[in-house]
PDB file of C-alpha atoms and ligand atoms in Angstrom:
ATOM      1  CA  MET A1271       5.742  -8.531  26.273  1.00 48.00           C
ATOM      2  CA  SER A1272       9.279  -8.751  25.305  1.00 61.00           C
ATOM      3  CA  ASP A1273       8.953 -12.149  23.405  1.00 84.00           C
ATOM      4  CA  ALA A1274       5.845 -11.112  21.598  1.00 95.00           C
ATOM      5  CA  PRO A1275       6.148 -10.392  18.011  1.00 97.00           C
ATOM      6  CA  ARG A1276       6.674  -6.569  17.226  1.00 98.00           C
ATOM      7  CA  ILE A1277       4.065  -5.335  14.801  1.00 98.00           C
ATOM      8  CA  LEU A1278       4.784  -2.012  13.008  1.00 98.00           C
ATOM      9  CA  VAL A1279       1.557  -0.343  12.129  1.00 98.00           C
ATOM     10  CA  THR A1280       1.026   2.616   9.600  1.00 98.00           C
ATOM     11  CA  ASN A1281      -0.924   4.178   6.920  1.00 97.00           C
ATOM     12  CA  ASP A1282      -1.238   7.091   4.676  1.00 96.00           C
ATOM     13  CA  ASP A1283      -4.536   8.515   5.967  1.00 97.00           C
ATOM     14  CA  GLY A1284      -2.705   9.942   9.065  1.00 97.00           C
ATOM     15  CA  TYR A1285      -1.899   8.721  12.543  1.00 98.00           C
ATOM     16  CA  SER A1286      -5.185  10.200  13.709  1.00 97.00           C
ATOM     17  CA  ALA A1287      -7.349   8.271  10.836  1.00 98.00           C
ATOM     18  CA  GLU A1288     -10.342   6.107  12.126  1.00 98.00           C
ATOM     19  CA  GLY A1289      -8.783   3.182   9.938  1.00 98.00           C
ATOM     20  CA  ILE A1290      -5.815   2.981  11.915  1.00 98.00           C
ATOM     21  CA  SER A1291      -7.487   3.060  15.228  1.00 98.00           C
ATOM     22  CA  ALA A1292      -9.802   0.259  14.097  1.00 98.00           C
ATOM     23  CA  LEU A1293      -6.459  -1.376  13.228  1.00 98.00           C
ATOM     24  CA  MET A1294      -4.674  -0.804  16.218  1.00 98.00           C
ATOM     25  CA  GLU A1295      -7.717  -2.104  18.434  1.00 98.00           C
ATOM     26  CA  ALA A1296      -7.872  -5.153  15.924  1.00 98.00           C
ATOM     27  CA  LEU A1297      -4.433  -5.910  16.398  1.00 98.00           C
ATOM     28  CA  ASP A1298      -4.619  -5.802  20.209  1.00 98.00           C
ATOM     29  CA  GLY A1299      -2.938  -8.823  21.776  1.00 97.00           C
ATOM     30  CA  LEU A1300      -1.453 -10.035  18.691  1.00 98.00           C
ATOM     31  CA  GLY A1301       2.110  -8.554  19.729  1.00 97.00           C
ATOM     32  CA  GLU A1302       3.738  -5.449  20.785  1.00 98.00           C
ATOM     33  CA  LEU A1303       2.053  -2.869  18.437  1.00 98.00           C
ATOM     34  CA  TRP A1304       4.269   0.189  17.204  1.00 98.00           C
ATOM     35  CA  LEU A1305       2.370   2.777  15.745  1.00 98.00           C
ATOM     36  CA  VAL A1306       4.591   5.203  13.162  1.00 98.00           C
ATOM     37  CA  ALA A1307       2.351   7.196  10.724  1.00 98.00           C
ATOM     38  CA  PRO A1308       2.088  10.416   8.900  1.00 98.00           C
ATOM     39  CA  ASP A1309       1.015  13.454  11.001  1.00 97.00           C
ATOM     40  CA  GLY A1310      -1.727  14.128   8.123  1.00 93.00           C
ATOM     41  CA  GLU A1311      -3.380  12.889   4.902  1.00 91.00           C
ATOM     42  CA  GLN A1312      -0.790  11.405   2.743  1.00 91.00           C
ATOM     43  CA  SER A1313      -3.168   9.322   0.372  1.00 88.00           C
ATOM     44  CA  ALA A1314      -1.532   8.767  -2.952  1.00 85.00           C
ATOM     45  CA  VAL A1315       1.967   9.627  -2.318  1.00 90.00           C
ATOM     46  CA  SER A1316       3.157   6.249  -3.650  1.00 92.00           C
ATOM     47  CA  HIS A1317       6.555   5.499  -2.500  1.00 93.00           C
ATOM     48  CA  ALA A1318       7.788   9.120  -1.971  1.00 91.00           C
ATOM     49  CA  LEU A1319      10.716   9.349   0.148  1.00 94.00           C
ATOM     50  CA  THR A1320      11.447  12.811   1.926  1.00 94.00           C
ATOM     51  CA  LEU A1321      15.140  13.702   0.911  1.00 94.00           C
ATOM     52  CA  ASP A1322      15.114  17.722   0.959  1.00 95.00           C
ATOM     53  CA  ARG A1323      13.922  18.672   4.639  1.00 96.00           C
ATOM     54  CA  PRO A1324      14.341  17.245   8.038  1.00 97.00           C
ATOM     55  CA  LEU A1325      11.976  14.951   9.437  1.00 97.00           C
ATOM     56  CA  ARG A1326      10.291  15.449  12.921  1.00 98.00           C
ATOM     57  CA  VAL A1327       8.878  12.908  15.094  1.00 98.00           C
ATOM     58  CA  ARG A1328       6.125  13.583  17.784  1.00 98.00           C
ATOM     59  CA  LYS A1329       5.568  11.013  20.324  1.00 98.00           C
ATOM     60  CA  VAL A1330       1.720  10.905  20.604  1.00 98.00           C
ATOM     61  CA  GLY A1331       1.455   8.047  23.060  1.00 97.00           C
ATOM     62  CA  GLU A1332       3.451   4.978  24.563  1.00 97.00           C
ATOM     63  CA  ARG A1333       5.098   3.372  21.323  1.00 98.00           C
ATOM     64  CA  ARG A1334       2.901   5.596  18.960  1.00 98.00           C
ATOM     65  CA  PHE A1335       4.364   8.343  16.742  1.00 98.00           C
ATOM     66  CA  ALA A1336       3.324  10.839  14.277  1.00 98.00           C
ATOM     67  CA  VAL A1337       5.861  12.035  11.408  1.00 98.00           C
ATOM     68  CA  ASN A1338       5.669  14.872   9.182  1.00 97.00           C
ATOM     69  CA  GLY A1339       6.592  12.779   5.990  1.00 97.00           C
ATOM     70  CA  THR A1340       5.294  10.107   4.021  1.00 97.00           C
ATOM     71  CA  PRO A1341       4.134   6.440   4.672  1.00 97.00           C
ATOM     72  CA  THR A1342       7.505   5.387   3.284  1.00 97.00           C
ATOM     73  CA  ASP A1343       9.374   7.609   5.639  1.00 97.00           C
ATOM     74  CA  CYS A1344       7.272   6.271   8.538  1.00 98.00           C
ATOM     75  CA  VAL A1345       8.541   2.738   7.978  1.00 98.00           C
ATOM     76  CA  THR A1346      12.107   3.652   7.221  1.00 98.00           C
ATOM     77  CA  LEU A1347      12.308   5.868  10.378  1.00 98.00           C
ATOM     78  CA  GLY A1348      10.428   3.372  12.380  1.00 98.00           C
ATOM     79  CA  ILE A1349      12.519   0.549  11.707  1.00 97.00           C
ATOM     80  CA  SER A1350      15.747   2.266  11.571  1.00 96.00           C
ATOM     81  CA  ASN A1351      15.409   4.423  14.648  1.00 96.00           C
ATOM     82  CA  LEU A1352      12.017   4.255  16.696  1.00 97.00           C
ATOM     83  CA  LEU A1353      11.989   0.493  17.152  1.00 96.00           C
ATOM     84  CA  GLY A1354      15.283   0.620  18.765  1.00 93.00           C
ATOM     85  CA  ASP A1355      17.500  -2.491  18.293  1.00 90.00           C
ATOM     86  CA  ARG A1356      14.594  -4.761  17.494  1.00 95.00           C
ATOM     87  CA  PRO A1357      13.026  -4.914  14.007  1.00 96.00           C
ATOM     88  CA  PRO A1358       9.526  -5.798  13.406  1.00 98.00           C
ATOM     89  CA  ASP A1359       8.159  -9.109  12.832  1.00 98.00           C
ATOM     90  CA  LEU A1360       5.369  -7.633  10.692  1.00 98.00           C
ATOM     91  CA  VAL A1361       4.392  -4.362   8.979  1.00 98.00           C
ATOM     92  CA  VAL A1362       0.786  -3.717   8.697  1.00 98.00           C
ATOM     93  CA  SER A1363      -0.609  -0.658   6.623  1.00 98.00           C
ATOM     94  CA  GLY A1364      -4.061   0.439   6.976  1.00 97.00           C
ATOM     95  CA  ILE A1365      -6.725   0.333   7.234  1.00 98.00           C
ATOM     96  CA  ASN A1366      -6.920   2.812   4.369  1.00 98.00           C
ATOM     97  CA  ARG A1367     -10.482   4.683   3.789  1.00 97.00           C
ATOM     98  CA  GLY A1368     -10.885   3.571   0.142  1.00 96.00           C
ATOM     99  CA  GLY A1369      -9.923   0.462  -1.886  1.00 96.00           C
ATOM    100  CA  ASN A1370      -6.183   0.145  -3.121  1.00 96.00           C
ATOM    101  CA  MET A1371      -6.826  -2.450  -6.474  1.00 95.00           C
ATOM    102  CA  GLY A1372      -5.470  -3.083  -9.810  1.00 95.00           C
ATOM    103  CA  VAL A1373      -3.048  -0.370 -11.003  1.00 91.00           C
ATOM    104  CA  ASP A1374      -4.071   1.792  -7.838  1.00 92.00           C
ATOM    105  CA  VAL A1375      -1.669  -0.020  -5.947  1.00 95.00           C
ATOM    106  CA  HIS A1376       1.038   2.112  -7.638  1.00 94.00           C
ATOM    107  CA  TYR A1377      -0.475   5.417  -6.284  1.00 93.00           C
ATOM    108  CA  SER A1378      -1.172   3.999  -2.914  1.00 95.00           C
ATOM    109  CA  GLY A1379       0.751   5.411   0.105  1.00 97.00           C
ATOM    110  CA  THR A1380      -0.960   2.452   1.985  1.00 98.00           C
ATOM    111  CA  VAL A1381       0.370  -0.167  -0.465  1.00 98.00           C
ATOM    112  CA  SER A1382       3.641   1.519  -0.614  1.00 98.00           C
ATOM    113  CA  ALA A1383       4.297   1.344   2.895  1.00 98.00           C
ATOM    114  CA  ALA A1384       3.788  -2.331   3.235  1.00 98.00           C
ATOM    115  CA  PHE A1385       6.300  -2.485   0.114  1.00 98.00           C
ATOM    116  CA  GLU A1386       8.732  -0.464   2.143  1.00 98.00           C
ATOM    117  CA  GLY A1387       8.469  -3.191   4.878  1.00 98.00           C
ATOM    118  CA  VAL A1388       9.237  -5.853   2.489  1.00 98.00           C
ATOM    119  CA  ILE A1389      11.985  -3.898   0.791  1.00 97.00           C
ATOM    120  CA  LEU A1390      13.648  -3.742   4.258  1.00 97.00           C
ATOM    121  CA  GLY A1391      13.299  -7.276   4.744  1.00 97.00           C
ATOM    122  CA  TYR A1392       9.975  -7.897   6.875  1.00 98.00           C
ATOM    123  CA  PRO A1393       6.618  -9.433   5.889  1.00 98.00           C
ATOM    124  CA  ALA A1394       3.937  -7.017   5.351  1.00 98.00           C
ATOM    125  CA  ILE A1395       0.337  -6.477   4.836  1.00 98.00           C
ATOM    126  CA  ALA A1396      -1.753  -3.743   3.520  1.00 98.00           C
ATOM    127  CA  VAL A1397      -5.641  -3.560   4.300  1.00 98.00           C
ATOM    128  CA  SER A1398      -8.088  -1.156   2.482  1.00 98.00           C
ATOM    129  CA  GLN A1399     -11.683  -0.586   3.168  1.00 98.00           C
ATOM    130  CA  VAL A1400     -13.846   0.440   0.293  1.00 97.00           C
ATOM    131  CA  ALA A1401     -15.521   3.826   1.088  1.00 96.00           C
ATOM    132  CA  GLY A1402     -18.928   4.745   0.887  1.00 95.00           C
ATOM    133  CA  GLU A1403     -22.604   4.853   2.044  1.00 94.00           C
ATOM    134  CA  GLY A1404     -23.084   2.804   5.070  1.00 93.00           C
ATOM    135  CA  MET A1405     -19.096   2.045   5.569  1.00 96.00           C
ATOM    136  CA  THR A1406     -17.921   0.479   8.665  1.00 97.00           C
ATOM    137  CA  TRP A1407     -14.353  -0.876  10.077  1.00 98.00           C
ATOM    138  CA  GLU A1408     -15.783  -4.230  11.517  1.00 97.00           C
ATOM    139  CA  ALA A1409     -15.117  -6.622   8.522  1.00 98.00           C
ATOM    140  CA  SER A1410     -11.475  -4.894   7.579  1.00 98.00           C
ATOM    141  CA  ALA A1411     -10.548  -4.951  11.279  1.00 98.00           C
ATOM    142  CA  ALA A1412     -11.558  -8.578  11.626  1.00 98.00           C
ATOM    143  CA  LEU A1413      -9.693  -9.494   8.397  1.00 98.00           C
ATOM    144  CA  ALA A1414      -6.473  -7.334   9.528  1.00 98.00           C
ATOM    145  CA  ARG A1415      -6.262  -9.369  12.601  1.00 98.00           C
ATOM    146  CA  GLU A1416      -6.810 -12.844  10.801  1.00 98.00           C
ATOM    147  CA  LEU A1417      -4.332 -11.965   8.172  1.00 98.00           C
ATOM    148  CA  ALA A1418      -1.645 -10.673  10.884  1.00 98.00           C
ATOM    149  CA  ALA A1419      -2.060 -13.649  12.805  1.00 98.00           C
ATOM    150  CA  TRP A1420      -1.643 -15.721   9.816  1.00 98.00           C
ATOM    151  CA  VAL A1421       1.488 -13.932   8.377  1.00 98.00           C
ATOM    152  CA  LEU A1422       3.012 -14.098  11.936  1.00 98.00           C
ATOM    153  CA  GLU A1423       2.522 -17.854  11.983  1.00 97.00           C
ATOM    154  CA  HIS A1424       3.343 -18.913   8.480  1.00 97.00           C
ATOM    155  CA  GLY A1425       5.435 -16.129   7.357  1.00 97.00           C
ATOM    156  CA  LEU A1426       5.726 -14.778   3.880  1.00 97.00           C
ATOM    157  CA  PRO A1427       8.324 -15.339   0.842  1.00 97.00           C
ATOM    158  CA  PRO A1428      10.733 -12.739   0.370  1.00 95.00           C
ATOM    159  CA  SER A1429       9.676  -9.468  -1.607  1.00 96.00           C
ATOM    160  CA  THR A1430       6.098 -10.422  -1.460  1.00 98.00           C
ATOM    161  CA  LEU A1431       3.222  -8.787   0.710  1.00 98.00           C
ATOM    162  CA  LEU A1432      -0.569  -9.358   1.011  1.00 98.00           C
ATOM    163  CA  ASN A1433      -2.927  -6.557  -0.191  1.00 98.00           C
ATOM    164  CA  ALA A1434      -6.378  -7.048   1.178  1.00 98.00           C
ATOM    165  CA  ASN A1435      -9.562  -5.146   0.212  1.00 98.00           C
ATOM    166  CA  VAL A1436     -12.809  -5.229   1.992  1.00 98.00           C
ATOM    167  CA  PRO A1437     -16.065  -4.536   0.174  1.00 98.00           C
ATOM    168  CA  LEU A1438     -18.643  -2.359   1.332  1.00 96.00           C
ATOM    169  CA  GLY A1439     -21.269  -4.106   3.587  1.00 94.00           C
ATOM    170  CA  PRO A1440     -21.155  -7.817   5.080  1.00 96.00           C
ATOM    171  CA  PRO A1441     -18.486  -9.744   3.035  1.00 98.00           C
ATOM    172  CA  ARG A1442     -19.892 -12.810   0.991  1.00 98.00           C
ATOM    173  CA  GLY A1443     -16.423 -14.501   1.486  1.00 98.00           C
ATOM    174  CA  LEU A1444     -12.814 -14.074   0.829  1.00 98.00           C
ATOM    175  CA  LYS A1445     -11.213 -14.714  -2.794  1.00 98.00           C
ATOM    176  CA  LEU A1446      -7.659 -15.032  -3.650  1.00 98.00           C
ATOM    177  CA  THR A1447      -7.267 -12.739  -6.458  1.00 98.00           C
ATOM    178  CA  ARG A1448      -4.976 -10.881  -8.823  1.00 97.00           C
ATOM    179  CA  LEU A1449      -4.740  -7.269  -9.869  1.00 96.00           C
ATOM    180  CA  GLY A1450      -7.718  -5.895 -11.819  1.00 94.00           C
ATOM    181  CA  VAL A1451      -7.238  -3.647 -15.180  1.00 88.00           C
ATOM    182  CA  ARG A1452      -8.607  -0.161 -14.990  1.00 81.00           C
ATOM    183  CA  ARG A1453     -10.517   1.162 -18.339  1.00 75.00           C
ATOM    184  CA  TYR A1454      -9.239   4.611 -18.961  1.00 66.00           C
ATOM    185  CA  THR A1455     -11.866   7.180 -18.303  1.00 67.00           C
ATOM    186  CA  GLU A1456     -12.178  11.046 -17.973  1.00 64.00           C
ATOM    187  CA  GLY A1457      -9.833  11.113 -15.020  1.00 74.00           C
ATOM    188  CA  VAL A1458      -8.776  14.826 -15.350  1.00 83.00           C
ATOM    189  CA  VAL A1459     -11.569  17.613 -15.126  1.00 85.00           C
ATOM    190  CA  GLU A1460     -10.630  20.922 -17.028  1.00 88.00           C
ATOM    191  CA  GLN A1461     -12.435  24.110 -15.947  1.00 92.00           C
ATOM    192  CA  ARG A1462     -11.671  27.954 -15.651  1.00 96.00           C
ATOM    193  CA  ASP A1463     -10.783  29.491 -12.329  1.00 95.00           C
ATOM    194  CA  PRO A1464     -12.560  32.601 -11.452  1.00 95.00           C
ATOM    195  CA  ARG A1465      -9.963  34.654 -13.399  1.00 97.00           C
ATOM    196  CA  GLY A1466     -10.534  32.756 -16.419  1.00 96.00           C
ATOM    197  CA  ARG A1467      -7.378  30.813 -16.222  1.00 97.00           C
ATOM    198  CA  ARG A1468      -7.198  27.086 -17.157  1.00 96.00           C
ATOM    199  CA  ILE A1469      -7.254  24.534 -14.236  1.00 94.00           C
ATOM    200  CA  TYR A1470      -7.333  20.904 -14.084  1.00 91.00           C
ATOM    201  CA  TRP A1471      -8.434  18.565 -11.219  1.00 87.00           C
ATOM    202  CA  ILE A1472      -7.017  14.844 -11.355  1.00 84.00           C
ATOM    203  CA  GLY A1473      -9.396  12.091 -10.137  1.00 76.00           C
ATOM    204  CA  GLY A1474     -12.472  13.712 -10.763  1.00 66.00           C
ATOM    205  CA  GLY A1475     -13.938  10.870 -13.016  1.00 67.00           C
ATOM    206  CA  GLU A1476     -15.215   7.476 -11.674  1.00 71.00           C
ATOM    207  CA  PRO A1477     -12.775   4.787 -12.460  1.00 71.00           C
ATOM    208  CA  VAL A1478     -14.223   2.049 -14.826  1.00 80.00           C
ATOM    209  CA  TRP A1479     -12.713  -1.256 -14.454  1.00 83.00           C
ATOM    210  CA  GLU A1480     -12.694  -4.358 -16.626  1.00 84.00           C
ATOM    211  CA  ALA A1481     -14.973  -7.122 -15.428  1.00 84.00           C
ATOM    212  CA  ILE A1482     -12.540  -9.810 -15.194  1.00 91.00           C
ATOM    213  CA  PRO A1483     -13.334 -12.639 -12.776  1.00 95.00           C
ATOM    214  CA  GLY A1484     -10.421 -13.293 -10.364  1.00 97.00           C
ATOM    215  CA  THR A1485      -9.288  -9.691 -10.147  1.00 97.00           C
ATOM    216  CA  ASP A1486      -9.552  -7.752  -7.099  1.00 97.00           C
ATOM    217  CA  PHE A1487     -11.862  -5.273  -8.239  1.00 94.00           C
ATOM    218  CA  HIS A1488     -14.143  -7.498  -9.810  1.00 95.00           C
ATOM    219  CA  GLU A1489     -14.548  -9.979  -6.582  1.00 97.00           C
ATOM    220  CA  VAL A1490     -14.546  -6.751  -4.380  1.00 96.00           C
ATOM    221  CA  GLY A1491     -17.562  -5.436  -6.729  1.00 94.00           C
ATOM    222  CA  ALA A1492     -19.405  -8.846  -6.243  1.00 96.00           C
ATOM    223  CA  GLY A1493     -19.098  -8.239  -2.317  1.00 97.00           C
ATOM    224  CA  PHE A1494     -16.033 -10.517  -1.586  1.00 98.00           C
ATOM    225  CA  ILE A1495     -12.953  -9.613   0.372  1.00 98.00           C
ATOM    226  CA  SER A1496     -10.055  -9.751  -1.918  1.00 98.00           C
ATOM    227  CA  VAL A1497      -6.465 -10.876  -0.990  1.00 98.00           C
ATOM    228  CA  THR A1498      -3.800 -10.291  -3.605  1.00 98.00           C
ATOM    229  CA  PRO A1499      -0.144 -11.197  -2.919  1.00 98.00           C
ATOM    230  CA  LEU A1500       1.924  -8.531  -4.587  1.00 98.00           C
ATOM    231  CA  HIS A1501       5.566  -8.975  -5.539  1.00 97.00           C
ATOM    232  CA  LEU A1502       8.339  -6.670  -5.497  1.00 95.00           C
ATOM    233  CA  ASP A1503      10.092  -7.535  -8.533  1.00 95.00           C
ATOM    234  CA  MET A1504       8.142  -5.790 -11.559  1.00 94.00           C
ATOM    235  CA  THR A1505      10.451  -7.436 -14.070  1.00 95.00           C
ATOM    236  CA  GLY A1506       8.474  -8.485 -17.194  1.00 93.00           C
ATOM    237  CA  LEU A1507      10.027 -11.782 -17.543  1.00 93.00           C
ATOM    238  CA  GLU A1508       7.915 -13.140 -20.540  1.00 92.00           C
ATOM    239  CA  VAL A1509       9.562 -10.080 -22.742  1.00 95.00           C
ATOM    240  CA  LEU A1510      12.956 -10.960 -21.988  1.00 94.00           C
ATOM    241  CA  ASP A1511      13.030 -13.407 -24.997  1.00 92.00           C
ATOM    242  CA  GLN A1512      11.033 -11.370 -27.269  1.00 93.00           C
ATOM    243  CA  LEU A1513      13.800  -8.697 -26.720  1.00 94.00           C
ATOM    244  CA  GLU A1514      16.614 -11.148 -27.638  1.00 91.00           C
ATOM    245  CA  ASP A1515      17.545  -9.419 -30.818  1.00 90.00           C
ATOM    246  CA  LEU A1516      17.683  -5.645 -29.533  1.00 91.00           C
ATOM    247  CA  LYS A1517      21.062  -5.090 -30.265  1.00 87.00           C
ATOM    248  CA  PRO A1518      21.890  -1.291 -30.257  1.00 87.00           C
ATOM    249  CA  SER A1519      23.884  -0.633 -33.287  1.00 87.00           C
ATOM    250  CA  PHE A1520      26.070   1.869 -31.615  1.00 89.00           C
ATOM    251  CA  LEU A1521      27.118  -0.722 -29.053  1.00 88.00           C
ATOM    252  CA  ASP A1522      30.241  -2.869 -30.362  1.00 73.00           C
ATOM    253  CA  HIS A1523      29.402  -5.560 -27.936  1.00 63.00           C
ATOM    254  CA  PRO A1524      26.682  -7.952 -28.280  1.00 58.00           C
ATOM    255  CA  ASN A1525      23.542  -7.388 -25.817  1.00 57.00           C
ATOM    256  CA  GLY A1526      23.631  -9.904 -22.984  1.00 59.00           C
ATOM    257  CA  ARG A1527      21.511 -10.589 -19.836  1.00 61.00           C
ATOM    258  CA  GLY A1528      22.463  -9.373 -16.486  1.00 61.00           C
ATOM    259  CA  GLY A1529      25.474  -7.945 -17.786  1.00 55.00           C
ATOM    260  CA  ALA A1530      27.126 -10.970 -18.670  1.00 51.00           C
ATOM    261  CA  SER A1531      28.111 -11.038 -22.390  1.00 48.00           C
TER     262      SER A1531
HETATM  263 MN1   MN B 632      -5.359   6.678   2.033  1.00 85.65          MN
END
């Protein structure tokens, strides 16, 4: 196995979640699999990195580790310490229980873990399965294997990952997509606790998405698998020109790009 590609597998649902087991099974034979995942639920922790307490690693099997930290901690720790002197050829995050589409990629620990791989210089994939009645891991597991094999063969440009989402039920096909747009809805539920004090619960409302063809949410809603390439560089390039005349009066030197003026 020493020449086999190394695949670092992680998630944000925890190392014992069904989705990561399905993923490990699906990737079996593609390379040397290393599982480094949180020891519990870490969904929606985004790209959080633990800086204020020690991290502990529990070996839960051969090349399998549970970490009392975030998905980003897992990728960082996996690559810097646990994998030893050979880095991964690919980072795969998932399979998440629940879709990670549109702006939700910014909250997602699943996608952030893949981004951490990208930041450290390795190609990465995030795979999510829309949750609901009748959900299975079959299609998402098969997709994860195909995507992993494809990326191992073709590679990905720097700073780029693939974010895949699988619909409920047998997929009608695969669409290459862009991120969808969520319409604002009542996302926060306000109630009173038994002592009459105000409490808030985020995420109580059903998200509503703009029906834009070619976006991940739209196509997944129509029964297709979506694959969206995501780029780490969030620079709003098209706005740079518009900002040309931004010259704060308290600065005595002219504004310039990239520090040069
Ligand atoms: Mn999750």
